[in-house]
JSON list of C-alpha atoms in Angstrom, two decimals:
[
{"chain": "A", "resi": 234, "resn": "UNK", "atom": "CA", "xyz": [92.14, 75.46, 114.31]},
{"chain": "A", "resi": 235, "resn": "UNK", "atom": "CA", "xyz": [95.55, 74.18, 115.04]},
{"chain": "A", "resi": 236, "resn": "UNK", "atom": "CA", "xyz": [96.60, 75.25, 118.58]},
{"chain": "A", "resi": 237, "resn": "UNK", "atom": "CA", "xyz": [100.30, 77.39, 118.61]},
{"chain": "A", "resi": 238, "resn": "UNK", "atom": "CA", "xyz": [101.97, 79.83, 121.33]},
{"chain": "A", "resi": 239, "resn": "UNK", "atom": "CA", "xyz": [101.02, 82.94, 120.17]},
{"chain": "A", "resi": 240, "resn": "UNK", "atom": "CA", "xyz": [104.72, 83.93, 119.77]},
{"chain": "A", "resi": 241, "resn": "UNK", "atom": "CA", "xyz": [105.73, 81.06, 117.20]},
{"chain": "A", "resi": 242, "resn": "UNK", "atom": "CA", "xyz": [102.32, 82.12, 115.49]},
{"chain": "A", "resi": 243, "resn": "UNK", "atom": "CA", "xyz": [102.88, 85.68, 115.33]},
{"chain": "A", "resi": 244, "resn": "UNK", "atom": "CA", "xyz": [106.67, 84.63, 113.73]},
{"chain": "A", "resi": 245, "resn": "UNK", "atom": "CA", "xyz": [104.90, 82.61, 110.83]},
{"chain": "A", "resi": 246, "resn": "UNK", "atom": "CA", "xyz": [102.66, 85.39, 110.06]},
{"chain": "A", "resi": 247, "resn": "UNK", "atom": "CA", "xyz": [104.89, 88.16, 109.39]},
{"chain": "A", "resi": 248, "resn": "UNK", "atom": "CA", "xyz": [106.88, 85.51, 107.47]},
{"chain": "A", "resi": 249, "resn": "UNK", "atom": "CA", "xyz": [103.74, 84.81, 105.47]},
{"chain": "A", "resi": 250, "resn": "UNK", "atom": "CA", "xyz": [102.76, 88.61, 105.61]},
{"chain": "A", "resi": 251, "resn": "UNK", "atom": "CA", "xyz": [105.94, 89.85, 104.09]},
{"chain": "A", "resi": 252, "resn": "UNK", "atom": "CA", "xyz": [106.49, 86.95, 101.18]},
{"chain": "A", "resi": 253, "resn": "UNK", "atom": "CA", "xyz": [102.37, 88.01, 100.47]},
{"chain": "A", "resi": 254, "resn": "UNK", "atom": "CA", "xyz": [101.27, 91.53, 101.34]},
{"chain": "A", "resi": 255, "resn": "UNK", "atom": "CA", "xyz": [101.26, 93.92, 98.71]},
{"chain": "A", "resi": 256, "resn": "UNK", "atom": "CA", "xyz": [102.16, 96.91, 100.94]},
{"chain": "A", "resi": 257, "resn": "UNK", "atom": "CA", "xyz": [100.27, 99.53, 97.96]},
{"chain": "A", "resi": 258, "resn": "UNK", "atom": "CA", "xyz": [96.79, 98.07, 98.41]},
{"chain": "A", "resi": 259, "resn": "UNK", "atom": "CA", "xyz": [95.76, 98.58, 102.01]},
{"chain": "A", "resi": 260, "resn": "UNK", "atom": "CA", "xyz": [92.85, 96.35, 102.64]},
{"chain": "A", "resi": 261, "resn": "UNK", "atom": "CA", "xyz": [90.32, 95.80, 105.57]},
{"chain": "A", "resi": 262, "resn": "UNK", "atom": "CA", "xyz": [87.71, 93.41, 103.75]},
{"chain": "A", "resi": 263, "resn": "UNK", "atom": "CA", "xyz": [89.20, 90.05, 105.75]},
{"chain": "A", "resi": 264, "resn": "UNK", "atom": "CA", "xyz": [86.41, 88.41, 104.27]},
{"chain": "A", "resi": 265, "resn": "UNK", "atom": "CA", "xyz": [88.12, 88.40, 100.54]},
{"chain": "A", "resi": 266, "resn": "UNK", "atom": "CA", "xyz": [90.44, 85.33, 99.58]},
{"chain": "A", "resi": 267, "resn": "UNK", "atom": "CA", "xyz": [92.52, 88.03, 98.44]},
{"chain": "A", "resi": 268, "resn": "UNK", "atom": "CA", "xyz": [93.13, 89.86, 101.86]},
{"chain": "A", "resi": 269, "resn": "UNK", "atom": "CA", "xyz": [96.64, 89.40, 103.60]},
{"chain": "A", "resi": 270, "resn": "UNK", "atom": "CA", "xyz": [95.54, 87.75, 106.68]},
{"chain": "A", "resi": 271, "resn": "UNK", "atom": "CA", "xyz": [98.27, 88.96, 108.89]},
{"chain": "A", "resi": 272, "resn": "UNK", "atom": "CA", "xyz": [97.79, 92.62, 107.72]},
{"chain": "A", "resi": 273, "resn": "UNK", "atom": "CA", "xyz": [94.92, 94.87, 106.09]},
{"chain": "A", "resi": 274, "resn": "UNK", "atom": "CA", "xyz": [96.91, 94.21, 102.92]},
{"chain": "A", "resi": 275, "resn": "UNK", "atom": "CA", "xyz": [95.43, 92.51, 99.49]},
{"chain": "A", "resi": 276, "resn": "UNK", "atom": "CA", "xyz": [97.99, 89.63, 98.26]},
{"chain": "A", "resi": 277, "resn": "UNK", "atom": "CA", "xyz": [97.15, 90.52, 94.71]},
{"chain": "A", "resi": 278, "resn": "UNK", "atom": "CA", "xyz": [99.72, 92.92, 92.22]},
{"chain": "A", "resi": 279, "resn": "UNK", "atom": "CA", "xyz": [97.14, 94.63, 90.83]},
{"chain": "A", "resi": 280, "resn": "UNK", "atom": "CA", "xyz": [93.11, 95.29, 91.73]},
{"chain": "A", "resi": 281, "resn": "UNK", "atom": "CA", "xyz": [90.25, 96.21, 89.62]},
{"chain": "A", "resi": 282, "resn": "UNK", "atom": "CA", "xyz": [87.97, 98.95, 90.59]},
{"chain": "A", "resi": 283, "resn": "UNK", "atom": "CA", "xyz": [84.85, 99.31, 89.54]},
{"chain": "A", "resi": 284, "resn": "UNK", "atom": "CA", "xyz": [81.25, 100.62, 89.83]},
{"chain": "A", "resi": 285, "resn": "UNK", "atom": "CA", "xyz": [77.30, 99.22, 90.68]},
{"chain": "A", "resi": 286, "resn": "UNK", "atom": "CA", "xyz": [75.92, 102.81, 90.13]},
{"chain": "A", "resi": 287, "resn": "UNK", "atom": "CA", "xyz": [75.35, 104.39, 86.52]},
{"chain": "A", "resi": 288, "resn": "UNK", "atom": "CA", "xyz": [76.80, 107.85, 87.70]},
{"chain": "A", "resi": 289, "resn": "UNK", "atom": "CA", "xyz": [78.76, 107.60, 91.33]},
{"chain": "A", "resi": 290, "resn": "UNK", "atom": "CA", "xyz": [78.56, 110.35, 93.08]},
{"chain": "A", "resi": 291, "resn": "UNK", "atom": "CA", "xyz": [79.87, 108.98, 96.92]},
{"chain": "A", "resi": 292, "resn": "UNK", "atom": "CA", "xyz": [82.63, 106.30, 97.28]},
{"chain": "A", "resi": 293, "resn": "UNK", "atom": "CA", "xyz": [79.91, 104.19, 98.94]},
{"chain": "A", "resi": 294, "resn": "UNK", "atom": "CA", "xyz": [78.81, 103.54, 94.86]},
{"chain": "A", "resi": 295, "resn": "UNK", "atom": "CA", "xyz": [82.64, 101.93, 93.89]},
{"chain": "A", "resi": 296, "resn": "UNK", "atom": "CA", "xyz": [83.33, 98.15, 94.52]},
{"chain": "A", "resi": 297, "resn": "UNK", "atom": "CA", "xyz": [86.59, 96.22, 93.86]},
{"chain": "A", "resi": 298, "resn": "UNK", "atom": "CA", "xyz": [85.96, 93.70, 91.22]},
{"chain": "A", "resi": 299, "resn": "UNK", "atom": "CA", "xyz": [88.68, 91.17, 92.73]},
{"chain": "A", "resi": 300, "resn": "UNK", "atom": "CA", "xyz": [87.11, 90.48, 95.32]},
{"chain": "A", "resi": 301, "resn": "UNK", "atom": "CA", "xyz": [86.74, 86.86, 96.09]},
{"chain": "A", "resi": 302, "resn": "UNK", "atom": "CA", "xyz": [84.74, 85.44, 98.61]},
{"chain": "A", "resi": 303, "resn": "UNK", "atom": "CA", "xyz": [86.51, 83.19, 101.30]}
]
């Protein structure tokens, strides 16, 4: 890891935040090559949604299907 002030790297991530963020999809999973990594925002313009379980019952049973590991 490169070392910066925190100031100058704060600056290049909420330039790199607002040119990638998609500010509808709100996203914690950090993990996902997808996620924003300045904010809890996916980069994508659209996500699929999708299930593991034959009838979900509890959100626990939905996954997003564009998730991409890092």
């Amino acid at each position: 890891d490169i070392l910066v002030p925190n100031l100058i790297k704060e600056e290049l991530c909420m330039s790199f935040a607002n040119e990638k963020a998609n500010h509808a999809i709100e996203c914690h999973v950090s993990q996902c090559n997808n996620h924003c990594g300045c904010e809890d925002y996916c980069t994508l313009d659209k996500v699929c949604i999708g299930t593991h379980e034959a009838n979900p019952k509890m959100d626990q049973c939905t996954d997003c299907l564009s998730f991409v590991k890092k």
